[in-house]
Coordinates of N, CA and C and ligand atoms in Angstrom, one line a residue:
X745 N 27.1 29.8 15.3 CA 28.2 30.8 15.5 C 28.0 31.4 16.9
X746 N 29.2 31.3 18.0 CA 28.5 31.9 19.2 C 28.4 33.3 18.7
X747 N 28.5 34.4 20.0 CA 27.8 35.6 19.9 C 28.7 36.8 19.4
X748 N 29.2 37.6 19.2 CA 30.5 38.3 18.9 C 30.7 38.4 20.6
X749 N 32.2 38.6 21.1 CA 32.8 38.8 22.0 C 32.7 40.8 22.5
X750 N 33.0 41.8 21.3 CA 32.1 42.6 21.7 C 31.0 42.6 22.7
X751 N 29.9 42.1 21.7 CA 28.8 42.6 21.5 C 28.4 42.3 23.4
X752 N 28.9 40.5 23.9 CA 29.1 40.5 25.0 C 29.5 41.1 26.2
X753 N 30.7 41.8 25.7 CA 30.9 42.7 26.9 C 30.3 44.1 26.7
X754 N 29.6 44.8 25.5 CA 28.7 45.9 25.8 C 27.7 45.5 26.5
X755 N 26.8 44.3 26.4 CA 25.7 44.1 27.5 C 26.3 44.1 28.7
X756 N 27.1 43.9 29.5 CA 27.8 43.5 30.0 C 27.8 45.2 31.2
X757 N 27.7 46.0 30.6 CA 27.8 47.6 30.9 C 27.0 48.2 31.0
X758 N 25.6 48.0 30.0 CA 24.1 48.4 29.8 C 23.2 47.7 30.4
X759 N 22.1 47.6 29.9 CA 21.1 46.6 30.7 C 20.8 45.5 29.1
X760 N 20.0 45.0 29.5 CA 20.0 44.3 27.7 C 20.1 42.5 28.2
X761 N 20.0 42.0 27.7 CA 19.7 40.3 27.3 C 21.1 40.3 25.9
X762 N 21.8 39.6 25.7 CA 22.5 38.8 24.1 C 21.5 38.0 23.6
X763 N 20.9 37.8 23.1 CA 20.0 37.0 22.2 C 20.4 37.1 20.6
X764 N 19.9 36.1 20.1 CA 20.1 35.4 18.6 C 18.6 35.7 17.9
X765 N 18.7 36.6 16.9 CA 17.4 36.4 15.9 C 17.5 36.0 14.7
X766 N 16.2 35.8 13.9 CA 16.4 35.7 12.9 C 16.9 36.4 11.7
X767 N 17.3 38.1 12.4 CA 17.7 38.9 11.8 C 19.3 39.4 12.0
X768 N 19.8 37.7 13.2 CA 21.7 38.1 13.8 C 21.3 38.3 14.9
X769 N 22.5 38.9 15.8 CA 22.8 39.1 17.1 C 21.9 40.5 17.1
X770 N 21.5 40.4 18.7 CA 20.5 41.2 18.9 C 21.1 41.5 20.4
X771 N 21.1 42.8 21.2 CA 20.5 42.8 22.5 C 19.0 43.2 22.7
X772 N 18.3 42.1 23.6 CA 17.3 42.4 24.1 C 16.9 43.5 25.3
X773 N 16.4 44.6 25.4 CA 16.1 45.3 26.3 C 14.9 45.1 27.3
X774 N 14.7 45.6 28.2 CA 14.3 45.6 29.2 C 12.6 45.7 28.9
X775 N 12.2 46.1 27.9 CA 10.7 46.6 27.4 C 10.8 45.4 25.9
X776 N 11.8 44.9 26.1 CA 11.4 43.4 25.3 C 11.9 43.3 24.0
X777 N 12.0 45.1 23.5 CA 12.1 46.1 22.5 C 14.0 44.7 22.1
X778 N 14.4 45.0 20.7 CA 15.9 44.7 20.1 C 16.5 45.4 19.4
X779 N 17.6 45.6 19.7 CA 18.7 46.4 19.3 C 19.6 45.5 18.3
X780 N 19.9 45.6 17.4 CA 20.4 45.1 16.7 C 21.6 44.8 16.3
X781 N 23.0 44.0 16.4 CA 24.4 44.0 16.3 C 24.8 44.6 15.2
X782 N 24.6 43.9 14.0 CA 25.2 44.1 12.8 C 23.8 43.9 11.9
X783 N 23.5 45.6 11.5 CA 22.4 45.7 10.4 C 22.5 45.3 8.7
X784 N 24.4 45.2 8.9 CA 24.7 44.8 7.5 C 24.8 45.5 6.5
X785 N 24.0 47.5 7.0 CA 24.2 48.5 5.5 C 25.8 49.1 6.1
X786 N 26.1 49.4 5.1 CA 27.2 50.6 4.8 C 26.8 51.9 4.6
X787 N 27.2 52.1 5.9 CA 26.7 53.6 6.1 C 28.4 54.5 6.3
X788 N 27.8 55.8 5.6 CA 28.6 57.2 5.5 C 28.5 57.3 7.7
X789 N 29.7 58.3 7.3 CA 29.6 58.7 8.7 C 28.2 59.6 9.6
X790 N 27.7 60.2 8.4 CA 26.7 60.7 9.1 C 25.2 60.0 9.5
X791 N 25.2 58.9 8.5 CA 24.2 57.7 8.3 C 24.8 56.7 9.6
X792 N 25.7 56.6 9.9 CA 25.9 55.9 11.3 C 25.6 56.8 12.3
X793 N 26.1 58.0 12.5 CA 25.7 59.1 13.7 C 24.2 59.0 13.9
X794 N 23.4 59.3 12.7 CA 21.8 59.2 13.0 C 21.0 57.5 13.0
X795 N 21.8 56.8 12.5 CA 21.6 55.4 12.7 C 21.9 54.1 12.6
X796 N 22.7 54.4 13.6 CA 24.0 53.0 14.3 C 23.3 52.8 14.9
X797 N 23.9 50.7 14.0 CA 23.2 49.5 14.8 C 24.7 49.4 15.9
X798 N 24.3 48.7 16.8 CA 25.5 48.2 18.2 C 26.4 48.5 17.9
X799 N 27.3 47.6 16.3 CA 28.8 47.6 16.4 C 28.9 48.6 15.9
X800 N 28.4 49.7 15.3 CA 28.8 51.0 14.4 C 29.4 51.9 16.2
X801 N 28.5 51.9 17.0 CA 28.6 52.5 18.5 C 30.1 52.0 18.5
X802 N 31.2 50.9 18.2 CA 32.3 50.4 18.6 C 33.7 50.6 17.7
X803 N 32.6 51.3 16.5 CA 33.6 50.8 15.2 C 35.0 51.7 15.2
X804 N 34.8 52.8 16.0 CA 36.1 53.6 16.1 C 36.4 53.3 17.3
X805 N 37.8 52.6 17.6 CA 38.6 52.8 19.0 C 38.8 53.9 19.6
X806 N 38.7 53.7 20.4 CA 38.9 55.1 21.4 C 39.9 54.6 22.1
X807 N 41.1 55.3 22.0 CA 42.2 55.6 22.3 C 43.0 56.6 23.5
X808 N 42.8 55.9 24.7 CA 43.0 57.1 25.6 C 45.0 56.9 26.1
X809 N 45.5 57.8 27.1 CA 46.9 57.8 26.6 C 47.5 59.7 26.4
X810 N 48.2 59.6 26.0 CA 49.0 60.6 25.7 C 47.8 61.8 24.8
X811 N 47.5 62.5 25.1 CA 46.5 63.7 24.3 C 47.5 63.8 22.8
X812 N 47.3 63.8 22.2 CA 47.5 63.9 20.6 C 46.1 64.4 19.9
X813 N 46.8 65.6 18.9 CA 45.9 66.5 17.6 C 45.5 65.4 17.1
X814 N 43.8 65.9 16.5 CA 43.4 65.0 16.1 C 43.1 65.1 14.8
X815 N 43.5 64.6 13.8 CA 43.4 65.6 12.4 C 42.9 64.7 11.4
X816 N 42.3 63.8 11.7 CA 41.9 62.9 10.5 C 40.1 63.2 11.2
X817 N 39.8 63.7 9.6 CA 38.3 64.0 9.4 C 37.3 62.7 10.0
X818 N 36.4 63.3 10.9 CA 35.6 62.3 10.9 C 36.0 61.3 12.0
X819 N 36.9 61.4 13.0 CA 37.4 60.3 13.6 C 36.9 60.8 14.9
X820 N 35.9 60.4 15.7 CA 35.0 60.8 16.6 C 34.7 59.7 17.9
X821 N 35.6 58.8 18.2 CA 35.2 57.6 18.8 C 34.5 58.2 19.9
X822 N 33.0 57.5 19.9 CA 32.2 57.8 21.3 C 30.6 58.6 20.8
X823 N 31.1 59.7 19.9 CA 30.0 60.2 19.0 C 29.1 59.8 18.5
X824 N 28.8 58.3 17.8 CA 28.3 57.1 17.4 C 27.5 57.0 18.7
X825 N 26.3 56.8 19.3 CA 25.6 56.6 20.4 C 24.5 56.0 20.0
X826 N 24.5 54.5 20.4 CA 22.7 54.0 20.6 C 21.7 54.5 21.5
X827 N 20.6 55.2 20.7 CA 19.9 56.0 22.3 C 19.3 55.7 22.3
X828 N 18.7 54.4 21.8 CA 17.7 53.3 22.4 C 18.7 52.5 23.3
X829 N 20.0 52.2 23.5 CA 20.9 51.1 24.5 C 20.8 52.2 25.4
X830 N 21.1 53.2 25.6 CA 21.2 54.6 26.3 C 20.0 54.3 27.2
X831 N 18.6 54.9 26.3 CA 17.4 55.6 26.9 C 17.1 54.3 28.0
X832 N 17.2 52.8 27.4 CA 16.4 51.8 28.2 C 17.6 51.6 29.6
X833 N 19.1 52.2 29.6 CA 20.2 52.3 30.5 C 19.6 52.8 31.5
X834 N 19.7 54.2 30.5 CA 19.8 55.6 31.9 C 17.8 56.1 32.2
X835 N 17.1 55.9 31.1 CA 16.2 56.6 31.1 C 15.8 57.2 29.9
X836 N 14.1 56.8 29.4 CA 13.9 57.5 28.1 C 13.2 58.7 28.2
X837 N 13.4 59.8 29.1 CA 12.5 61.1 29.2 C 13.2 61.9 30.9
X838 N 13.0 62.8 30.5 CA 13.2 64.0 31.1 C 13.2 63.3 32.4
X839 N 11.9 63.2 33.0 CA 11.4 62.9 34.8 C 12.0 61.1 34.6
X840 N 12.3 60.6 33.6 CA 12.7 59.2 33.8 C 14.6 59.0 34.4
X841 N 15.2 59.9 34.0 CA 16.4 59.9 34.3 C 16.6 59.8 36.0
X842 N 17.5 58.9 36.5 CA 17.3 58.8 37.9 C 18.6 59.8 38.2
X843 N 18.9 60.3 38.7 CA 20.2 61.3 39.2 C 20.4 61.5 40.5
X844 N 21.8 61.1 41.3 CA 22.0 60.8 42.2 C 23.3 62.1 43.3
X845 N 23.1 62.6 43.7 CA 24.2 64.0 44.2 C 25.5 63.5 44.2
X846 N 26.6 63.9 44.0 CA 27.9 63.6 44.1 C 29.2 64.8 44.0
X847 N 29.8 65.0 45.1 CA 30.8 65.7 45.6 C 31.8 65.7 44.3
X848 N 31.7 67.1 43.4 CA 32.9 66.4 42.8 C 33.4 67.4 43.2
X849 N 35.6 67.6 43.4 CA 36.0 68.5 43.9 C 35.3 69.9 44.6
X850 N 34.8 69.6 45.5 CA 34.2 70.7 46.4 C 32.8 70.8 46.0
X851 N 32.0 70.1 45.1 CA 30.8 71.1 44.0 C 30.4 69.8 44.3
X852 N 29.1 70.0 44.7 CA 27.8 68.7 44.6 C 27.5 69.1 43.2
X853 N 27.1 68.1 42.6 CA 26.4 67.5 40.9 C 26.3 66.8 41.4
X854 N 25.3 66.5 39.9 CA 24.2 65.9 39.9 C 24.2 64.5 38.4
X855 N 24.0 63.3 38.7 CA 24.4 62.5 37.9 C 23.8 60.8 37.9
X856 N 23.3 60.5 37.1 CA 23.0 59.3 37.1 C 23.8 58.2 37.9
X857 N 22.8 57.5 38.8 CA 23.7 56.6 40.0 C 24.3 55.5 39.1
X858 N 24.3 55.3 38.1 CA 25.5 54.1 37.1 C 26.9 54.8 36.8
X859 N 26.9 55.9 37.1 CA 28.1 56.7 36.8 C 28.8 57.7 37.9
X860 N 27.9 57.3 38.8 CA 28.5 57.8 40.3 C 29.4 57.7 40.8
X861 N 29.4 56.9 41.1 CA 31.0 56.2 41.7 C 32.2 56.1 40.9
X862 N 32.1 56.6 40.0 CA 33.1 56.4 38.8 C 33.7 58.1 38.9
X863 N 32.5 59.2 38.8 CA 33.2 60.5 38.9 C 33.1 60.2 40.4
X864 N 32.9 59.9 41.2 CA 33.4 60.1 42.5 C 34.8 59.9 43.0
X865 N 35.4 58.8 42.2 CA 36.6 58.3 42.0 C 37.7 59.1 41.2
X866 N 37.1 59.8 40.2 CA 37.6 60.6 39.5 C 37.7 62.5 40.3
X867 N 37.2 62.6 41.6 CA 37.2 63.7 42.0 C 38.3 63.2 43.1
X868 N 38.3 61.9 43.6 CA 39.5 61.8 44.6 C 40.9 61.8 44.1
X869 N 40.8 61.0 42.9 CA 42.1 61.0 42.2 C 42.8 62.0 42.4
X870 N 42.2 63.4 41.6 CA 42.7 64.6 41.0 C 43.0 65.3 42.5
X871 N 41.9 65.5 43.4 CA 41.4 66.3 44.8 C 43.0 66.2 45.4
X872 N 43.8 67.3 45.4 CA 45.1 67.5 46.1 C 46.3 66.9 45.7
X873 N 46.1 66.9 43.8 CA 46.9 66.4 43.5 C 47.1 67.2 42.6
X874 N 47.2 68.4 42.5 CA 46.7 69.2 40.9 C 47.5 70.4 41.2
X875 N 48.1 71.6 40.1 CA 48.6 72.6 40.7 C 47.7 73.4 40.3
X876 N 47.6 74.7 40.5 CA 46.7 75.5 40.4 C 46.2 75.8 39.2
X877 N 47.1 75.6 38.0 CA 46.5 75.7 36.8 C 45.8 75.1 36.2
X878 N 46.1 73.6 37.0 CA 45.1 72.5 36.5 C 44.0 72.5 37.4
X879 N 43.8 72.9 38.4 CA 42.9 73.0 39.2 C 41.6 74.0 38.6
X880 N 42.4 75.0 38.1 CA 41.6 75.9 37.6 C 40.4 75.2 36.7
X881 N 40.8 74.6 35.6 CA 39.9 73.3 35.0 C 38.3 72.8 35.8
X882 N 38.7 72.6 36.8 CA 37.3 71.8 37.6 C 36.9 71.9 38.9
X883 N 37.3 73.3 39.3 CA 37.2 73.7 40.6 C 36.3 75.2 40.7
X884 N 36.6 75.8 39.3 CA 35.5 77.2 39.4 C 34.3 76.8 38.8
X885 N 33.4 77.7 38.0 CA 32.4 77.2 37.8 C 32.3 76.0 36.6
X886 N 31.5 75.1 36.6 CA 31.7 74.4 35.6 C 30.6 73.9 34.6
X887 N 30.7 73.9 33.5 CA 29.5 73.4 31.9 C 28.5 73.2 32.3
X888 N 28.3 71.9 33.3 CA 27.5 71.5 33.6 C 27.0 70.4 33.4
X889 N 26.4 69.0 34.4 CA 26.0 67.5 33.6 C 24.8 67.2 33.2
X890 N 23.9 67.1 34.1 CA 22.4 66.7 33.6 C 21.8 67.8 32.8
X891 N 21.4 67.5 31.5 CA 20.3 68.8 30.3 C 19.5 68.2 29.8
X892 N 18.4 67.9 30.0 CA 17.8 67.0 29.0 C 17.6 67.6 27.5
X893 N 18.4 67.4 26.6 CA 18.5 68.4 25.1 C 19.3 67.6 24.5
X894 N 18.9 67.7 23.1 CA 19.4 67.4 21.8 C 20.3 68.5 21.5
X895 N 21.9 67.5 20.9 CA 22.8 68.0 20.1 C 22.1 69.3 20.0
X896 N 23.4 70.6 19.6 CA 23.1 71.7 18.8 C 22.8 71.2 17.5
X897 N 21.5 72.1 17.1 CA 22.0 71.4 15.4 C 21.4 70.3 15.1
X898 N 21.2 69.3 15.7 CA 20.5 68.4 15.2 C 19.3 67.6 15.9
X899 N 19.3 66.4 16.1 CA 17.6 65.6 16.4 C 17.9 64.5 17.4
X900 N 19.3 64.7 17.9 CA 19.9 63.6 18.3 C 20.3 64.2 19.5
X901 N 19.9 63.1 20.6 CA 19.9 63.4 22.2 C 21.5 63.2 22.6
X902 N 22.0 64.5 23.5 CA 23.0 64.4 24.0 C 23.4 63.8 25.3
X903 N 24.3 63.1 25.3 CA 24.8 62.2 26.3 C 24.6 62.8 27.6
X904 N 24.5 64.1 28.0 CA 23.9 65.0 28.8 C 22.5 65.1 29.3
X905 N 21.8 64.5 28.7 CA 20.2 64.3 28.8 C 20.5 62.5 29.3
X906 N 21.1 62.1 29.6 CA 21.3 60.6 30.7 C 22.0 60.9 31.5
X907 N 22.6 62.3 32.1 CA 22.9 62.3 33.6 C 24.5 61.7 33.7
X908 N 25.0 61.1 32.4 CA 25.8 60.7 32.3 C 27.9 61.2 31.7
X909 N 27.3 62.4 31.7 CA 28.6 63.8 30.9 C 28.5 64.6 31.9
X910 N 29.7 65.0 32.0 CA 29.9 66.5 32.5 C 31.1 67.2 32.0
X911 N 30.6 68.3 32.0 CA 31.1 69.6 31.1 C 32.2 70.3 32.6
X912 N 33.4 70.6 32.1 CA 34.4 70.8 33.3 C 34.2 72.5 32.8
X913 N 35.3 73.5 33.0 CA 35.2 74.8 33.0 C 35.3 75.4 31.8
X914 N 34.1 76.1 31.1 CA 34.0 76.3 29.8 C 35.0 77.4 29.4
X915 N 35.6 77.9 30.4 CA 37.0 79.3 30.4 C 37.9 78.8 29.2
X916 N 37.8 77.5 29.9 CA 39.6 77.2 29.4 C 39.5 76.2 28.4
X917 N 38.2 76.0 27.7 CA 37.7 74.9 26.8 C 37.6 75.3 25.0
X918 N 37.9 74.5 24.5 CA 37.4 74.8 22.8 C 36.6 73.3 22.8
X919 N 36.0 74.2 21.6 CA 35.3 73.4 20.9 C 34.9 73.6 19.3
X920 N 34.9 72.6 18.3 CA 35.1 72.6 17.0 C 34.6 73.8 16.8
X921 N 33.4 74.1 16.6 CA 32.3 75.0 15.8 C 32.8 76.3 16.5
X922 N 33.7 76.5 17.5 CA 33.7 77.8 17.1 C 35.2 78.8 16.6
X923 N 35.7 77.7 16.3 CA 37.0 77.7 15.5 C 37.6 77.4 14.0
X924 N 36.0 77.1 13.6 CA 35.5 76.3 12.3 C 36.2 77.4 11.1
X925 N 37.0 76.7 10.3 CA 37.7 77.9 9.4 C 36.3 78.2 8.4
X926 N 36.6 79.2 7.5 CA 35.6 79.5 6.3 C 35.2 78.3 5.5
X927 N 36.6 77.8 4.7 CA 36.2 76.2 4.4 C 35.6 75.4 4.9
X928 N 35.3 75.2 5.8 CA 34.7 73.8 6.6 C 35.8 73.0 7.3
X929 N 36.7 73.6 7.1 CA 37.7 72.4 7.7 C 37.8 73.0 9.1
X930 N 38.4 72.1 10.0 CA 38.5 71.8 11.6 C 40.0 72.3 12.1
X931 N 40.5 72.8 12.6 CA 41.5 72.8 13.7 C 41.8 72.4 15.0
X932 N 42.2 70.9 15.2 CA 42.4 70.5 16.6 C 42.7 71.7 17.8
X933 N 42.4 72.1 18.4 CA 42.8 72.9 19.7 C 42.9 72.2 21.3
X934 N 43.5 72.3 21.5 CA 43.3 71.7 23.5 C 44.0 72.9 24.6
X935 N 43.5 73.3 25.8 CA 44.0 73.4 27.0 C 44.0 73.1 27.8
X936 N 43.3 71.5 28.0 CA 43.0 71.0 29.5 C 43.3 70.0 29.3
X937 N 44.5 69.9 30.6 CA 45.8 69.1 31.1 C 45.3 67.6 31.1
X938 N 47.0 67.1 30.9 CA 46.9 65.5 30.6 C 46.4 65.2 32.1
X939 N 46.6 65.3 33.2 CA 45.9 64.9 34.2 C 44.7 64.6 34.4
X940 N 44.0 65.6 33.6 CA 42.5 65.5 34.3 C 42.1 64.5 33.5
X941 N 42.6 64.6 32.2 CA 41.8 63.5 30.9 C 42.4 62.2 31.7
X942 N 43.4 62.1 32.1 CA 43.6 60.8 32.9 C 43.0 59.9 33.5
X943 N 42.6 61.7 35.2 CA 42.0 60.5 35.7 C 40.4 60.2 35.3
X944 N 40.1 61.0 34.5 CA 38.8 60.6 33.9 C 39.0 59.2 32.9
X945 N 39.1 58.7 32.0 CA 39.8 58.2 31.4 C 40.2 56.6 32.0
X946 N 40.4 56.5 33.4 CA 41.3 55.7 34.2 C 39.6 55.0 35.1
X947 N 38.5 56.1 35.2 CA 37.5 55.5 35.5 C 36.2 55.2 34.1
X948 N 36.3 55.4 33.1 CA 35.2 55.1 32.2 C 34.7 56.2 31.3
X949 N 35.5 57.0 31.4 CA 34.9 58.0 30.7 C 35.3 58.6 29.5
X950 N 35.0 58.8 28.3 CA 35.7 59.7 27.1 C 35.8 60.9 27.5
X951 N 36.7 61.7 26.5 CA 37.0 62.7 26.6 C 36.6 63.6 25.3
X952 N 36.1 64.7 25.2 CA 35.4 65.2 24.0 C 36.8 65.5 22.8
X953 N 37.9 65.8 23.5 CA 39.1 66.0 22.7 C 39.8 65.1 22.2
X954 N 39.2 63.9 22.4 CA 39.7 62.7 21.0 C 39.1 62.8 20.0
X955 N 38.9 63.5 20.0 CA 37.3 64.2 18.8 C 37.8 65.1 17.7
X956 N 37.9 64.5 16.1 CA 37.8 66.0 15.3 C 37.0 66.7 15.4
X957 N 35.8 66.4 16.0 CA 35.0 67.5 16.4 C 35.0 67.7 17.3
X958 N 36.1 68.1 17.6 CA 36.5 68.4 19.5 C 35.3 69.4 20.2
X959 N 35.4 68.7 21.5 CA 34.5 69.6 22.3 C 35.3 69.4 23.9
X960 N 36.8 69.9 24.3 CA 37.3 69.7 24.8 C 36.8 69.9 26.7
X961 N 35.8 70.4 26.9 CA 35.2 70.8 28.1 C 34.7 69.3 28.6
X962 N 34.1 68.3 27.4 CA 33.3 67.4 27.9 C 33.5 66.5 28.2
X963 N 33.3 65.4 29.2 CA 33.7 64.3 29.4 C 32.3 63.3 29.4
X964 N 32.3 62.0 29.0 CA 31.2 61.5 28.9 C 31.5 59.8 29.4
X965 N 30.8 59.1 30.6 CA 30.9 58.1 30.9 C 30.2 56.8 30.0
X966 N 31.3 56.4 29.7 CA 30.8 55.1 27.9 C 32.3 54.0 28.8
X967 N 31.9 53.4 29.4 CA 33.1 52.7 29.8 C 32.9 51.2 29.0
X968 N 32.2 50.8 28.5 CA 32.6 49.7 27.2 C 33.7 50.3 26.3
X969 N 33.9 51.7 26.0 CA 35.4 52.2 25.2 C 36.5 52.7 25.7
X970 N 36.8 51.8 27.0 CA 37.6 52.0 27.8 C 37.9 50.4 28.5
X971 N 37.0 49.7 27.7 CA 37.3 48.2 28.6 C 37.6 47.6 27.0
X972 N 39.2 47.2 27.0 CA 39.7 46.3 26.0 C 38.9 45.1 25.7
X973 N 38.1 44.3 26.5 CA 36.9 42.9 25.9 C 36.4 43.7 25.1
X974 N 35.7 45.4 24.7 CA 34.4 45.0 24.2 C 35.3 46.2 22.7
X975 N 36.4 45.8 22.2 CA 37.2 46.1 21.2 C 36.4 45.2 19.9
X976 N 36.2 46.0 18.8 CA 35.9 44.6 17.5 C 37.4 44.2 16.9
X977 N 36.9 42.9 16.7 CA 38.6 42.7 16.4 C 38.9 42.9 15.1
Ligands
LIG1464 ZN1 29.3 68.2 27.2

């Protein structure tokens, strides 16, 4: 059986080898270490968040396009993160993350050189094309990209600790948890314009607001969920 077509074009974005084991499709990393395609359990949503093999990272489309409420529980594409495909990518520790300066609308940050040129791209797009409201978004102070930290809440390393997220102006941002009704149920919220999610979006990056757990401030560079090859079919 050749290799999944996926699985191909996520190597393809990371670092990693395609290799065949005796356990299935594997990417091989850089420390020799394997990552695994398809582990075969059926896992709950929260059993894939803390331990997704490759295709669980793929299993929700991410859908960029027109901003639409997101109201189906649990629909998180991007959330799902291998931080062993991550850590051997970007770096597995604090002083290991490489981060490289980059001009974004007026504001040097700071950011992993694999995703440089991508928000660099994404600061010319917008740069003198924005009206003041939207500008307001990513031109005052902003969240902020490199942290090396674990999720709130949990054990699991944020996309933020690879140099590879950045948090735009927390003013004008929601995010789930703090809109959380009594019940536990979610209310989609957004303020930050179709533009900006665009031109992010148009270079490689998710947007935290396709998220029922919205975290609308954040943007996070995963450009395999932005390149139609590495779709499961
Ligand atoms: Zn963030």
């Amino acid at each position: 059986m050749p290799a999944p077509l996926a699985l191909i074009c996520l190597a393809a974005h990371y670092v990693g080898t395609v290799v065949e084991t005796p356990a299935g499709w594997a990417l091989r990393l850089p420390d020799q270490s394997e990552v695994v395609w398809d582990d075969g359990r059926e896992k709950s949503f929260a059993e894939a968040l803390s331990t997704p093999d490759l295709e669980d990272t793929l299993a929700q489309p991410y859908q960029p396009g027109p901003i639409l409420p997101v109201t189906v529980p649990d629909q998180d594409p991007g959330r799902i993160r291998s931080d062993a495909l991550l850590a051997a990518t970007y770096g597995g520790s604090a002083e290991a993350v490489a981060l490289q300066s980059v001009l974004f609308l007026g504001q040097t940050v700071r950011v992993h050189p694999r995703a440089a040129q991508a928000l660099s791209r994404v600061s010319s797009k917008l740069d003198g094309h924005m009206d003041a409201a939207t500008a307001a978004f990513v031109t005052g102070p902003l969240g902020g990209t490199f942290m090396w930290r674990p999720i709130a809440n949990t054990n699991r390393r944020s996309a933020h600790s690879y140099g590879i997220a950045i948090d735009i102006s927390v003013k004008g941002s929601d995010y789930w948890e703090w809109q959380k009704s009594a019940d536990g149920s979610v209310r989609w919220r957004n303020r930050v314009p179709q533009a900006i999610v665009a031109a992010f979006e148009a270079e490689g990056f998710i947007w935290g607001g396709r998220w029922y757990h919205y975290d609308t401030m954040h943007f996070e560079y995963r450009p395999e969920l932005l390149d139609p090859a590495c779709r499961l079919p």
